[in-house]
Amino acid sequence: MSRSNVLEPNEVAMIKTMLTLRPALSQQAILSYFTRPGRDINHARIIDIANGTTWAWIPPAPLQATLDY
């Protein structure tokens, strides 16, 4: 995986907050915020974050910061 496809800690924090939003966002909707030309993030990363199997030490971002993003 190229470095451009790695999520940054602040992005992981925002994803954690996005996973708590209601109505719930789909994985595809969450990915759309972080994917751009030349950068494809696999939807399995969202599952890993939701399950706490990776990046468990990163706390969720503040709600307002995530909404502003």
PDB file of C-alpha atoms in Angstrom:
ATOM      1  CA  MET A   1       0.000   0.000   0.000  1.00  0.00           C
ATOM      2  CA  SER A   2       1.403   3.381  -0.877  1.00  0.00           C
ATOM      3  CA  ARG A   3       1.793   6.025   1.797  1.00  0.00           C
ATOM      4  CA  SER A   4      -0.917   8.130   0.136  1.00  0.00           C
ATOM      5  CA  ASN A   5      -3.455   5.393   0.956  1.00  0.00           C
ATOM      6  CA  VAL A   6      -2.770   5.391   4.694  1.00  0.00           C
ATOM      7  CA  LEU A   7      -5.226   7.129   6.985  1.00  0.00           C
ATOM      8  CA  GLU A   8      -3.806   9.812   9.246  1.00  0.00           C
ATOM      9  CA  PRO A   9      -4.655   9.768  12.980  1.00  0.00           C
ATOM     10  CA  ASN A  10      -6.924  12.827  12.653  1.00  0.00           C
ATOM     11  CA  GLU A  11      -8.839  11.075   9.861  1.00  0.00           C
ATOM     12  CA  VAL A  12      -9.268   7.947  11.988  1.00  0.00           C
ATOM     13  CA  ALA A  13     -10.600  10.142  14.802  1.00  0.00           C
ATOM     14  CA  MET A  14     -13.168  11.701  12.467  1.00  0.00           C
ATOM     15  CA  ILE A  15     -14.191   8.283  11.136  1.00  0.00           C
ATOM     16  CA  LYS A  16     -14.813   7.116  14.712  1.00  0.00           C
ATOM     17  CA  THR A  17     -17.106  10.085  15.242  1.00  0.00           C
ATOM     18  CA  MET A  18     -18.834   9.547  11.868  1.00  0.00           C
ATOM     19  CA  LEU A  19     -19.604   5.981  12.923  1.00  0.00           C
ATOM     20  CA  THR A  20     -21.656   7.328  15.862  1.00  0.00           C
ATOM     21  CA  LEU A  21     -23.770   9.759  13.833  1.00  0.00           C
ATOM     22  CA  ARG A  22     -27.501   9.168  13.549  1.00  0.00           C
ATOM     23  CA  PRO A  23     -28.914   8.614  11.080  1.00  0.00           C
ATOM     24  CA  ALA A  24     -25.985   6.290  10.426  1.00  0.00           C
ATOM     25  CA  LEU A  25     -23.676   6.906   7.493  1.00  0.00           C
ATOM     26  CA  SER A  26     -22.854   3.984   5.228  1.00  0.00           C
ATOM     27  CA  GLN A  27     -19.261   2.836   4.849  1.00  0.00           C
ATOM     28  CA  GLN A  28     -19.336   4.176   1.297  1.00  0.00           C
ATOM     29  CA  ALA A  29     -20.481   7.589   2.520  1.00  0.00           C
ATOM     30  CA  ILE A  30     -17.689   7.716   5.106  1.00  0.00           C
ATOM     31  CA  LEU A  31     -15.104   6.635   2.535  1.00  0.00           C
ATOM     32  CA  SER A  32     -16.208   9.385   0.183  1.00  0.00           C
ATOM     33  CA  TYR A  33     -14.859  11.986   2.615  1.00  0.00           C
ATOM     34  CA  PHE A  34     -11.347  10.522   2.504  1.00  0.00           C
ATOM     35  CA  THR A  35     -10.994   9.166  -1.044  1.00  0.00           C
ATOM     36  CA  ARG A  36      -9.701  11.402  -3.811  1.00  0.00           C
ATOM     37  CA  PRO A  37      -7.912  10.940  -7.137  1.00  0.00           C
ATOM     38  CA  GLY A  38      -4.759   8.972  -6.467  1.00  0.00           C
ATOM     39  CA  ARG A  39      -5.958   7.865  -3.039  1.00  0.00           C
ATOM     40  CA  ASP A  40      -8.248   4.895  -2.612  1.00  0.00           C
ATOM     41  CA  ILE A  41      -9.061   3.754   0.903  1.00  0.00           C
ATOM     42  CA  ASN A  42     -10.380   0.209   1.234  1.00  0.00           C
ATOM     43  CA  HIS A  43     -13.745  -0.101   2.993  1.00  0.00           C
ATOM     44  CA  ALA A  44     -12.191  -2.762   5.224  1.00  0.00           C
ATOM     45  CA  ARG A  45     -10.405   0.086   7.062  1.00  0.00           C
ATOM     46  CA  ILE A  46     -13.809   1.392   8.179  1.00  0.00           C
ATOM     47  CA  ILE A  47     -14.695  -2.074   9.493  1.00  0.00           C
ATOM     48  CA  ASP A  48     -11.346  -2.283  11.316  1.00  0.00           C
ATOM     49  CA  ILE A  49     -11.936   1.111  12.945  1.00  0.00           C
ATOM     50  CA  ALA A  50     -15.524   0.235  13.898  1.00  0.00           C
ATOM     51  CA  ASN A  51     -14.434  -3.082  15.450  1.00  0.00           C
ATOM     52  CA  GLY A  52     -11.489  -1.529  17.255  1.00  0.00           C
ATOM     53  CA  THR A  53      -9.054  -3.969  15.632  1.00  0.00           C
ATOM     54  CA  THR A  54      -6.827  -1.124  14.471  1.00  0.00           C
ATOM     55  CA  TRP A  55      -6.183   2.387  15.774  1.00  0.00           C
ATOM     56  CA  ALA A  56      -7.940   1.566  19.063  1.00  0.00           C
ATOM     57  CA  TRP A  57      -5.767   4.100  20.930  1.00  0.00           C
ATOM     58  CA  ILE A  58      -7.033   7.038  18.859  1.00  0.00           C
ATOM     59  CA  PRO A  59     -10.005   8.782  20.503  1.00  0.00           C
ATOM     60  CA  PRO A  60     -12.960  10.026  18.443  1.00  0.00           C
ATOM     61  CA  ALA A  61     -12.743  13.567  17.133  1.00  0.00           C
ATOM     62  CA  PRO A  62     -14.943  16.266  18.643  1.00  0.00           C
ATOM     63  CA  LEU A  63     -18.375  16.213  17.022  1.00  0.00           C
ATOM     64  CA  GLN A  64     -18.244  19.809  15.833  1.00  0.00           C
ATOM     65  CA  ALA A  65     -14.817  19.334  14.213  1.00  0.00           C
ATOM     66  CA  THR A  66     -16.144  16.326  12.329  1.00  0.00           C
ATOM     67  CA  LEU A  67     -19.298  18.131  11.244  1.00  0.00           C
ATOM     68  CA  ASP A  68     -17.198  21.075  10.064  1.00  0.00           C
ATOM     69  CA  TYR A  69     -15.060  18.727   7.964  1.00  0.00           C
TER      70      TYR A  69
END
